[in-house]
XYZ file of C-alpha atoms in Angstrom:
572
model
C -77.197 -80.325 -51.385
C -74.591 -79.215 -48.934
C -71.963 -80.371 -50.755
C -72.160 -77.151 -52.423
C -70.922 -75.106 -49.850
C -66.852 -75.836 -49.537
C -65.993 -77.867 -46.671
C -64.299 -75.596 -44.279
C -67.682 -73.198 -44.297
C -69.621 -76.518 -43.506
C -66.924 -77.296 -40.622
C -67.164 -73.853 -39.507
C -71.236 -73.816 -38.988
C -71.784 -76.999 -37.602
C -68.806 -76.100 -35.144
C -70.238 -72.985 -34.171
C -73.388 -74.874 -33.530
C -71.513 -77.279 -31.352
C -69.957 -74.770 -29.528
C -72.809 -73.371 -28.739
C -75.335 -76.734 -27.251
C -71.594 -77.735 -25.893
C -69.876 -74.875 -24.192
C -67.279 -76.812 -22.438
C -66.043 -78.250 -25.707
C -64.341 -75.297 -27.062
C -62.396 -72.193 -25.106
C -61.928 -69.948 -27.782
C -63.533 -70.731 -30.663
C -61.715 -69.603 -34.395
C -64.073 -67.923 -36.673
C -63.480 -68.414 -39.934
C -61.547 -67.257 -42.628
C -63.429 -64.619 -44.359
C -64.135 -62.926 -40.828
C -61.386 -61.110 -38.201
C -59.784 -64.757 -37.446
C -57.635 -64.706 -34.227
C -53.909 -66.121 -36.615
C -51.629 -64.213 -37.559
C -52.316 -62.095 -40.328
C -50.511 -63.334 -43.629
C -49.971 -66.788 -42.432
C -52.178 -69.881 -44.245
C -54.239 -71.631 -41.797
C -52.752 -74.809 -43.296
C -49.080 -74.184 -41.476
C -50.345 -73.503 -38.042
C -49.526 -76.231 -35.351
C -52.141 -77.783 -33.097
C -52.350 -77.550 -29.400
C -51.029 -74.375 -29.669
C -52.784 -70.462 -29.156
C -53.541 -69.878 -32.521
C -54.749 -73.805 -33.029
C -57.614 -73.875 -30.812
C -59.172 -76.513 -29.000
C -58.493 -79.984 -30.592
C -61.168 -82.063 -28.949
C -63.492 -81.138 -31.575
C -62.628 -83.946 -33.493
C -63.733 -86.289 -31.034
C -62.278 -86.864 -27.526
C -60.935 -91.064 -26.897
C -64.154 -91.391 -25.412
C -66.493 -90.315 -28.320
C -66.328 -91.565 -32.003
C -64.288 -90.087 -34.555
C -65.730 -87.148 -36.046
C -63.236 -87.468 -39.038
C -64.169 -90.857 -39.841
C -67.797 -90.319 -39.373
C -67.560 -87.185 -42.094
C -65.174 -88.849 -44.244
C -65.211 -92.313 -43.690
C -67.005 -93.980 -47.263
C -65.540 -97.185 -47.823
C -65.584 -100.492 -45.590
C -63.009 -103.400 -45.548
C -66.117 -105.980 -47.567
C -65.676 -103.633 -50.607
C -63.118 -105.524 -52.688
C -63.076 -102.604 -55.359
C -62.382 -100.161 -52.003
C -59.390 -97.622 -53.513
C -57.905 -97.483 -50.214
C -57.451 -100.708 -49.002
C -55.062 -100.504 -46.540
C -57.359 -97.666 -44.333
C -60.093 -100.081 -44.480
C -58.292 -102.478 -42.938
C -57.088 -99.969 -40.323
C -60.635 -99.330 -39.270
C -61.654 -103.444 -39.079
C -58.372 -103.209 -37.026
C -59.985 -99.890 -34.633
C -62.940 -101.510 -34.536
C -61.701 -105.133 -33.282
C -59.036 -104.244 -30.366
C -56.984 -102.407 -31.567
C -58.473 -98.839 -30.555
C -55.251 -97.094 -30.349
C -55.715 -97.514 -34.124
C -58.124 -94.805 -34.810
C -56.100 -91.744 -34.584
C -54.057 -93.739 -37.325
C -56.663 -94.216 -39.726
C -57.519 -90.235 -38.788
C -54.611 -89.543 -39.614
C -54.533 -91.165 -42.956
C -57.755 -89.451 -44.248
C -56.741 -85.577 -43.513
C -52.639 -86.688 -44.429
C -51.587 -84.502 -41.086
C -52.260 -84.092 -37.605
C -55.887 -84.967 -37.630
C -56.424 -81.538 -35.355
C -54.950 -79.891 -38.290
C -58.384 -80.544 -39.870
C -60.516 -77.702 -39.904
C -57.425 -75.845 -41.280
C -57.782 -78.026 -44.348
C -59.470 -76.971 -47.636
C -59.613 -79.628 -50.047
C -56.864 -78.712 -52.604
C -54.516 -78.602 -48.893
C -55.483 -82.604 -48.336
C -55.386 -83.691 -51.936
C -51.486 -81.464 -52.227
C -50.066 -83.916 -48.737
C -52.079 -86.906 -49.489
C -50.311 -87.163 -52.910
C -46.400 -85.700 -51.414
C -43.693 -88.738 -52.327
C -40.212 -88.519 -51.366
C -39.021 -91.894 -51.522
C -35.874 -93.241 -52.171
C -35.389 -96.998 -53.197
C -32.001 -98.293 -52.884
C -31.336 -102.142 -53.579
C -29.001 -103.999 -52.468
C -27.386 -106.422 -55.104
C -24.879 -108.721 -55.517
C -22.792 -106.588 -57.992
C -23.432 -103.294 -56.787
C -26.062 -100.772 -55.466
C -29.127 -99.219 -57.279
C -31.034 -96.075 -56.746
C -34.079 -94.833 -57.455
C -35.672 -91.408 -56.502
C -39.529 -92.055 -56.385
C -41.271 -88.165 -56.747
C -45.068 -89.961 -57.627
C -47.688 -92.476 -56.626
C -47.490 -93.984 -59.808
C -43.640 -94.547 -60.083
C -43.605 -95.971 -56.627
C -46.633 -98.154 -57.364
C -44.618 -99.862 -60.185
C -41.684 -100.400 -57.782
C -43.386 -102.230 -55.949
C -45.254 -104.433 -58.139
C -41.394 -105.490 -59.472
C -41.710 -109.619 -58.756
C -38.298 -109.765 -56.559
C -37.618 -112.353 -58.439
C -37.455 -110.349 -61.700
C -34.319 -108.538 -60.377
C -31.287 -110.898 -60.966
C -28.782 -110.918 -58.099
C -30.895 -108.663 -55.840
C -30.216 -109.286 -52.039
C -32.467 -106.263 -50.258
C -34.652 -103.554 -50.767
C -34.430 -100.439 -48.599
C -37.367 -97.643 -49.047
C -35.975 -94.578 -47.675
C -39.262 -92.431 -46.855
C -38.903 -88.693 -45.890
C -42.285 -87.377 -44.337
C -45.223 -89.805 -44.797
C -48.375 -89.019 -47.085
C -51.854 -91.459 -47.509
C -50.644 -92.552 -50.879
C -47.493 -93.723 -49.735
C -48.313 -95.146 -46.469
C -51.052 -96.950 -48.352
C -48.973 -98.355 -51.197
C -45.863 -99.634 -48.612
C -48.789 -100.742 -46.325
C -51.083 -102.610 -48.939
C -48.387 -103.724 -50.662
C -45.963 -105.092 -48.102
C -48.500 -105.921 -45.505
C -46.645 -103.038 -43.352
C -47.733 -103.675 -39.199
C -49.991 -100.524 -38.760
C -48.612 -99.888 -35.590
C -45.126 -99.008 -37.469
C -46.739 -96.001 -39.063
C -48.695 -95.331 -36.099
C -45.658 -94.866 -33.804
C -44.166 -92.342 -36.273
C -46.661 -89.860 -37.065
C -46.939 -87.918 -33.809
C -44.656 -86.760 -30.784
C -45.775 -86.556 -27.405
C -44.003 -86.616 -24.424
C -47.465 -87.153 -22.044
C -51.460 -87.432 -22.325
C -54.347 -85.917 -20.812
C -56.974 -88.201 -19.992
C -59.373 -87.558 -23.079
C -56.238 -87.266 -25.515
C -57.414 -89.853 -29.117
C -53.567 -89.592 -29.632
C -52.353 -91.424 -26.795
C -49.770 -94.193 -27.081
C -49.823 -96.727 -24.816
C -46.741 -99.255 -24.561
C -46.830 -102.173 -25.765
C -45.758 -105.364 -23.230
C -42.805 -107.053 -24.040
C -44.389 -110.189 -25.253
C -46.220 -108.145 -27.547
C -43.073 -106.179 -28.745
C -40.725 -108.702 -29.091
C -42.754 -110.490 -31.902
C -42.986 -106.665 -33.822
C -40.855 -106.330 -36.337
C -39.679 -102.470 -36.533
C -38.652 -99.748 -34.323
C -39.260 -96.365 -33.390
C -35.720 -94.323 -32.466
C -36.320 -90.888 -31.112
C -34.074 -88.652 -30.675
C -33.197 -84.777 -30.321
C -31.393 -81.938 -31.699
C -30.537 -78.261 -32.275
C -30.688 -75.745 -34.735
C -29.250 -71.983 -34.706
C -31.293 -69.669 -36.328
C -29.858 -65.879 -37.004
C -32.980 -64.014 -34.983
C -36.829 -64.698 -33.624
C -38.103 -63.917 -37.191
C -35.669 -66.795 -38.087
C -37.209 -68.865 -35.904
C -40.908 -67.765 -36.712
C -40.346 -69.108 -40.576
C -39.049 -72.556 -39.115
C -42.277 -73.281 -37.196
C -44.061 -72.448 -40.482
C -41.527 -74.997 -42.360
C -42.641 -77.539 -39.237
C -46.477 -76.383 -40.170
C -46.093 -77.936 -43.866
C -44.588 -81.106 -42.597
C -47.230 -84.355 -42.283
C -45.711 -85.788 -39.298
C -46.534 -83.854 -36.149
C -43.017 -82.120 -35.703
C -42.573 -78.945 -33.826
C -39.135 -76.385 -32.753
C -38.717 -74.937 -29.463
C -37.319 -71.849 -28.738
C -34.460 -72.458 -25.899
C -35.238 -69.404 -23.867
C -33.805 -66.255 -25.081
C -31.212 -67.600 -26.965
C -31.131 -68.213 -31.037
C -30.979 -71.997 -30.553
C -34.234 -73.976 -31.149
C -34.676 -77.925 -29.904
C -36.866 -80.608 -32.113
C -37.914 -83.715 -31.322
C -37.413 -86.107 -34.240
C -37.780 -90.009 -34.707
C -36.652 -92.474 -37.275
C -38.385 -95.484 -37.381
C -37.169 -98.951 -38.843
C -39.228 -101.997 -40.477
C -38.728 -105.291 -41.863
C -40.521 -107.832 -43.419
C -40.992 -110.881 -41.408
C -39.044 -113.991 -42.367
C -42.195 -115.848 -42.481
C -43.963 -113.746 -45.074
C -44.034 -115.425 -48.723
C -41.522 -113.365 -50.362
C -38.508 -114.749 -49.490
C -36.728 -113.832 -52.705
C -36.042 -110.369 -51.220
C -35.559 -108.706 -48.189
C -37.839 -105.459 -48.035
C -37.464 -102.830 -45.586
C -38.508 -99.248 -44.518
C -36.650 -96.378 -43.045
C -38.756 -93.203 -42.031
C -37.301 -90.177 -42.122
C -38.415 -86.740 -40.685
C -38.649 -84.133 -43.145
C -35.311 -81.514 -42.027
C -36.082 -77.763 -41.414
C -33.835 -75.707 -43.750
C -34.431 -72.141 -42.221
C -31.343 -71.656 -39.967
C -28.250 -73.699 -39.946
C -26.880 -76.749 -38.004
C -25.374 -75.956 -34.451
C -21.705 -75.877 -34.657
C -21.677 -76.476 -38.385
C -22.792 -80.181 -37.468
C -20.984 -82.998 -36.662
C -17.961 -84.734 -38.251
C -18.265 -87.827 -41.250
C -18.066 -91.032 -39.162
C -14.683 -92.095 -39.856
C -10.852 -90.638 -39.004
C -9.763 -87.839 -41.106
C -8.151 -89.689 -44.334
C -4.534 -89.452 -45.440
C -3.306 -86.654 -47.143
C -1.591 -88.666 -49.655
C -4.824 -90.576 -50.254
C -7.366 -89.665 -53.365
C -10.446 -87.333 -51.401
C -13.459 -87.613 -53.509
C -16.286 -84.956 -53.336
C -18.486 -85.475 -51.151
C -22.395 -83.884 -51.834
C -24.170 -81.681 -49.647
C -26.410 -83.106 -47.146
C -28.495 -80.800 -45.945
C -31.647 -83.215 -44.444
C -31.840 -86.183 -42.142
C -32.987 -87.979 -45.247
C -29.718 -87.139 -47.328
C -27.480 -88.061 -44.557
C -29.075 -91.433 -44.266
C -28.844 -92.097 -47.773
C -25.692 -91.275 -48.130
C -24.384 -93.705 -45.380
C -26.660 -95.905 -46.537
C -24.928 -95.997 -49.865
C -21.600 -96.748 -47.850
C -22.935 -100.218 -46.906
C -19.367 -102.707 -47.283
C -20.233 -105.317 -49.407
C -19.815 -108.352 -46.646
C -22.445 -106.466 -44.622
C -24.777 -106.302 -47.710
C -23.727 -110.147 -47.789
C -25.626 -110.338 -44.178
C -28.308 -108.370 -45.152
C -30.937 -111.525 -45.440
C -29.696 -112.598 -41.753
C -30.858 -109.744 -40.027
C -31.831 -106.859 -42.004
C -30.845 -104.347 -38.667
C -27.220 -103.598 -40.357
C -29.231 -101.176 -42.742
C -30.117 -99.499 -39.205
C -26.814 -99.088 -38.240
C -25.646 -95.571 -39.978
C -29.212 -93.739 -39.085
C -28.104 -94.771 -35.561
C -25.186 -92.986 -36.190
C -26.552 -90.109 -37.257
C -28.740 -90.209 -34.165
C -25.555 -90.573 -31.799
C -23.912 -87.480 -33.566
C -27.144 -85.530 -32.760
C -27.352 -86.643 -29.371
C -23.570 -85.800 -28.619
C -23.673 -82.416 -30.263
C -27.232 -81.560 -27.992
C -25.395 -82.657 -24.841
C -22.337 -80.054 -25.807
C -24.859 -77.514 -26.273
C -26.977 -78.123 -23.089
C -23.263 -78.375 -20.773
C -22.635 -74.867 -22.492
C -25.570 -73.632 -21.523
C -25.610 -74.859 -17.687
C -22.306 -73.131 -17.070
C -23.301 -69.473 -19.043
C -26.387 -70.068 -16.052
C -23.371 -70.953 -13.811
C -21.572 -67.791 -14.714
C -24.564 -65.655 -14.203
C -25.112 -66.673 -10.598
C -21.383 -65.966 -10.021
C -21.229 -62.211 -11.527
C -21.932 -60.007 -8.096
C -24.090 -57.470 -10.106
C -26.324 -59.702 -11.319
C -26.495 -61.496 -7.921
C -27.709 -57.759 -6.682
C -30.598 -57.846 -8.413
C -33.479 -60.260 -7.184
C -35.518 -60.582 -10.891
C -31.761 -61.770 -12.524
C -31.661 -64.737 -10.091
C -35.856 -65.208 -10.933
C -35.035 -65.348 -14.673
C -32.191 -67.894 -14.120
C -34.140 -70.005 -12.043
C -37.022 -70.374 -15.027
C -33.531 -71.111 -17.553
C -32.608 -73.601 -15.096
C -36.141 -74.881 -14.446
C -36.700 -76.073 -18.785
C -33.423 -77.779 -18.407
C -34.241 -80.012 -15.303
C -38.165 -80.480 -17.361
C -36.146 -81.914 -20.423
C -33.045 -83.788 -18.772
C -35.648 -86.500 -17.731
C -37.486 -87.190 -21.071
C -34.361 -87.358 -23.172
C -32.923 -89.809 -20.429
C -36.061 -92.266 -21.253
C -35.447 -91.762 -24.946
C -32.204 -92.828 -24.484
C -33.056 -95.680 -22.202
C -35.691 -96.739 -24.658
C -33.234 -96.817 -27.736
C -31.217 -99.248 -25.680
C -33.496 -101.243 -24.244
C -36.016 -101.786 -26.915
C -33.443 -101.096 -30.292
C -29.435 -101.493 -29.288
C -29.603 -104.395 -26.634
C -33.062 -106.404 -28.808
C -31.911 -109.437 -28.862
C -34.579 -111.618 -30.761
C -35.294 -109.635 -34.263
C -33.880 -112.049 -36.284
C -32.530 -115.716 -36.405
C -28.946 -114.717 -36.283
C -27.136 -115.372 -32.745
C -25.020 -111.489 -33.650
C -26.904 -108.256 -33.235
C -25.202 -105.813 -35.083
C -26.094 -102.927 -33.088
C -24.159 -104.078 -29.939
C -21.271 -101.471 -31.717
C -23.050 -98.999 -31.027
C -24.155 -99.825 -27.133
C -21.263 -97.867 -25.891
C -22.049 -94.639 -27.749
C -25.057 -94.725 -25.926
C -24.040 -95.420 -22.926
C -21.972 -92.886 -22.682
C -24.820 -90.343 -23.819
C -27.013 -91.680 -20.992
C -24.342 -91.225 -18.649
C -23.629 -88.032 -19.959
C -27.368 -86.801 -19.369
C -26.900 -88.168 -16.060
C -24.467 -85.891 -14.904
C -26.407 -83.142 -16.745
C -29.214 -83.840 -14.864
C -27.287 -84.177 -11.326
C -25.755 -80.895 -12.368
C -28.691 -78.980 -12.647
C -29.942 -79.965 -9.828
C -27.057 -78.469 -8.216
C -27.687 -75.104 -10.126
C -30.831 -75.149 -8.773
C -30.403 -75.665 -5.073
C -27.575 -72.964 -5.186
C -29.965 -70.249 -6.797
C -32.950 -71.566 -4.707
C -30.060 -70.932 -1.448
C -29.455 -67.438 -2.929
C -32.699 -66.181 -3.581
C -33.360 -67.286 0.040
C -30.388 -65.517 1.336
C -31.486 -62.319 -0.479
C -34.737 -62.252 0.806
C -33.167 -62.320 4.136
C -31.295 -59.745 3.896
C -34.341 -57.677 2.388
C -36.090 -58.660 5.791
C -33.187 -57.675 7.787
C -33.142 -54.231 6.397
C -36.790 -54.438 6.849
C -36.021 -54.667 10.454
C -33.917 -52.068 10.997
C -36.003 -49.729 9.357
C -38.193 -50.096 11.574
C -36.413 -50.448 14.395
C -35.028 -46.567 13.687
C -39.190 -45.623 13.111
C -39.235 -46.962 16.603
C -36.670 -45.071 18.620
C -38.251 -42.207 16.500
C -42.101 -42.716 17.938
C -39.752 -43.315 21.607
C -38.679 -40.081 21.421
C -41.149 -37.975 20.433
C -44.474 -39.635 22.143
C -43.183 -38.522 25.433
C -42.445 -35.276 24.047
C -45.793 -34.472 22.995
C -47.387 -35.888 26.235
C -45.978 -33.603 28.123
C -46.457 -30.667 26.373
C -50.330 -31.428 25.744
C -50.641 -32.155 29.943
C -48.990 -28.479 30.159
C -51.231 -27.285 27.378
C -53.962 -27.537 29.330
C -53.265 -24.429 31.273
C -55.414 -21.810 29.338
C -53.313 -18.381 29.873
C -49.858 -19.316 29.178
C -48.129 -16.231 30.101
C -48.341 -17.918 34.083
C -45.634 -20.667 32.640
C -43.011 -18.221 31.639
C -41.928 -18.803 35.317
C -42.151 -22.776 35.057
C -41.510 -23.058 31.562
C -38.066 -25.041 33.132
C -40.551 -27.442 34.295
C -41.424 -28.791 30.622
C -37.631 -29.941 30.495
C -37.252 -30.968 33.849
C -40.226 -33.499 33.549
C -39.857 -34.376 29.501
C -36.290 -35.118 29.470
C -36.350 -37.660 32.116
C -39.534 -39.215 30.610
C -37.668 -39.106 27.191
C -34.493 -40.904 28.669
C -36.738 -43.818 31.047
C -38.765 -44.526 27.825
C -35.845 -45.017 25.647
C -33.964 -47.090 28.189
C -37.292 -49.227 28.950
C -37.394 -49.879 24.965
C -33.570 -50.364 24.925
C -33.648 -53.434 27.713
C -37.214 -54.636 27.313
C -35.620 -57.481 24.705
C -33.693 -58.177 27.910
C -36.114 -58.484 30.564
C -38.001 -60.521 28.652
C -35.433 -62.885 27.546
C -33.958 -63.018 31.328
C -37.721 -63.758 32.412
C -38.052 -66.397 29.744
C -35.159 -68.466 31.117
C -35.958 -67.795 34.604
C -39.269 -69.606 33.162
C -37.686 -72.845 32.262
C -34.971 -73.508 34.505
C -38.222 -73.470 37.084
C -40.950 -75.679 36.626
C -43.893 -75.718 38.645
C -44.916 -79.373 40.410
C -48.249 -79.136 42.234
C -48.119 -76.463 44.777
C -44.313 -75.745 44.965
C -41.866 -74.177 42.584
C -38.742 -76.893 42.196
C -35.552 -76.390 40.427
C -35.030 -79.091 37.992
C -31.901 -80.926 37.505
């Protein structure tokens, strides 16, 4: 039987076969792991990143044109089987397989617990360790306070969620606080609040554009369609200082163990690296049955802790309290996750009171997390368009040709990402702030935080205008310095050319007098070689001198005359 052999040899010699009857499939192929493997030597093939050098080609699991081979290998159960342990999938694939084909990288997704490229770098014990990862925080709502509970298994969350709302006396809302998604939880949240799949689907990968055979694209949804969804996606940005490049190195490892495709860039040479992130929001619809209980979901992105927050981070969200007022203690919050708990747990208790109106107040404080990020990115990218101002200004730098090259690539990222953070914005606003028909309730409680964002668009705005700027003014320099390199050019030759003046005539006129075979009979005439050559020299040099001349005199002299049939007639 081959299921002898472990999984990742199977992989690797059907691949190999593949690669061979299908040579434009694959590049580079990677050779397994008992051979001289192209990654980095100490590093577990389970941390590297897709679409990346060391990950390969990641059309071998099927290109959006060819079926899955991840369902095809794994796929075992169907929706009919009533006694199916993963429900929730199975109704994913009906889904894939009855128009909803963006679907599919979803229910991929779901059966190797990562990045579905990620899968050949997958043993078994690597799928079973993410499909069963839980970090989940339950916080209800109640009339008479605020309970927590820190869910670390399956089973635990499992029997959360088979609580009958009813059971809980004076129990208003239920907020499920997930950091990094796994198959067990997505399936227990999904099967067991009828989740929309799209709301997972939407948070498990980060793209900013497709090629034309990418399974992972995401294609918007009209706004007929997404006005009747309940949840949204919020991305965002941020920045992270790490100490040096080997720093940096362990953080994309940390981003290699997350689920959720999540990945660091370096910004140039600096120490600072920029991630993508997202929270996304959902809410069950008022016409499901429960209406005992509201039930939500907040997703999280799992927070790298190698390096530190830029600037320390930002500020708590209120003015600096009273010195003569009792401080309490406030506890570390080191991830995205604890922040948003945290303010979470801050929730006054006449916006708990509105809760069942429209759930979206539990969304205001990750929006303000989100703003803070945002504000403190836009401080950092304005410091680092005027350190590229200052370079262009320093005269020794402006000297040198490769310094201007080098600030132009700087300058060059910056203008790539102004853009796509500028339709992140634009999307929060549009399609979170300024939604207008989530709930039944004529007040949308995120209009508060409209102006914040604003302002950040407006802000990236400028930053974009500004580095377009930059870049005309280094593209104007680099011009101006090539000019002068060509004008130097010129007069180098220009001096090679009074050189060849001089001496051509020389030698002329010694090799016509060289052709007198005894030359004791030109010790008499030997005044004749100076007579003749100087002369020669001095025409030749003044012929080159004033040629430039004559031939601009003749030039105009050419148009002021134009010729009309047989006769020459000065124009007016």
């Amino acid at each position: 039987m081959t299921t002898s052999r472990p999984r990742s040899q199977q992989y690797d010699e059907e691949y190999h076969h593949q690669s061979r009857n299908h040579p434009g499939r694959s590049g580079k192929r990677e050779t397994d792991g008992h051979n001289n493997a192209s990654y980095p030597m100490g590093i577990p093939r389970s941390l590297l990143l897709p679409h990346t050098q060391e990950g390969g080609d990641s059309y071998y699991i099927g290109d959006i044109y060819e079926p899955s081979q991840i369902r095809r290998r794994l796929a075992t159960k169907t929706r009919n089987n009533e006694h199916s342990s993963t429900p929730y999938l199975d109704y994913i694939d009906f889904l894939t397989d009855n128009g909803w084909p963006q679907l599919r990288y979803l229910a991929d997704w779901m059966r190797v617990t990562t990045a579905p490229p990620k899968w050949k770098f997958l043993g078994q014990d690597d799928i079973q360790q993410r499909a069963t990862r839980v970090h989940v925080t339950m916080l209800e709502y109640r009339h008479d306070g605020l309970r927590r509970c820190d869910v670390k298994s399956s089973a635990q969350l499992a029997s959360l969620l088979l609580e009958h709302p009813g059971n809980t006396t004076g129990g208003i809302a239920r907020l499920f606080v997930v950091q990094d998604l796994s198959r067990d939880v997505m399936e227990l949240l999904g099967s067991q609040l009828d989740v929309d799949p799209m709301f997972f689907r939407g948070h498990i990968s980060d793209y900013t554009w497709y090629n034309i055979r990418d399974p992972w694209i995401e294609l918007p949804d009209m706004h007929i369609v997404a006005r009747e969804q309940s949840f949204s996606h919020v991305r965002y940005a941020h920045a992270r200082y790490f100490r040096n490049h080997k720093a940096f190195g362990r953080a994309r490892l940390e981003t290699g163990n997350f689920n959720v495709l999540r990945r660091v860039d370096q910004d140039g040479s600096s120490n600072v690296g920029l991630i993508r992130s997202r929270m996304s929001f959902w809410t069950q619809p008022r016409k499901a049955k429960n209406t005992h209980m509201v039930n939500s979901i907040l997703l999280v992105d799992p927070s790298i802790t190698e390096g530190f927050p830029l600037w320390g981070g930002y500020n708590d969200f209120a003015p600096c309290p009273s010195m003569r007022d009792e401080i309490p203690q406030k506890p570390a919050r080191n991830s995205a996750a604890e922040k948003a708990i945290y303010w979470l747990e801050q929730v006054a208790s006449e916006e708990i009171e509105s809760i069942t109106q429209d759930s979206r107040v539990l969304l205001q404080a990750p929006l303000c997390i989100v703003c803070s990020e945002w504000l403190t990115l836009l401080r950092y990218a304005n410091t680092r368009l005027s350190q590229l101002e200052w370079e262009i200004e320093d005269p020794y730098l402006r000297n040198r040709q490769e310094d201007l090259s080098s600030t132009l690539d700087k300058i060059h990222s910056w203008r790539r990402r102004f853009p796509i953070w500028k339709g992140i914005v634009s999307e929060t606003l549009s399609k979170v702030i300024r939604r207008a028909n989530f709930a039944k309730t004529a007040e949308n409680p995120l209009l508060v935080l409209e102006r914040d964002f604003e302002i950040i668009l407006a802000n990236l705005n400028d930053l974009h205008e500004r580095a377009e700027r930059i870049m005309s003014v280094v593209t104007a320099m680099m011009s101006i310095e090539e000019s002068k390199k060509a004008l130097q050019q010129d007069r180098s030759l220009a001096r090679l050319t009074y050189l060849a003046v001089t001496f051509v005539p020389l030698s002329f006129v010694s090799s016509f007098f060289a052709m007198s075979e005894d030359v004791t009979k030109l010790s008499q005439t030997f005044w004749i070689y100076f007579a003749v050559a100087i002369p020669v020299t001095l025409l030749a040099l003044v012929v080159v001198r004033f040629s430039d001349t004559a031939v601009y005199l003749s030039r105009r002299v050419v148009r002021r005359f134009r010729p009309t049939g047989r006769r020459y007639v000065k124009s007016e």
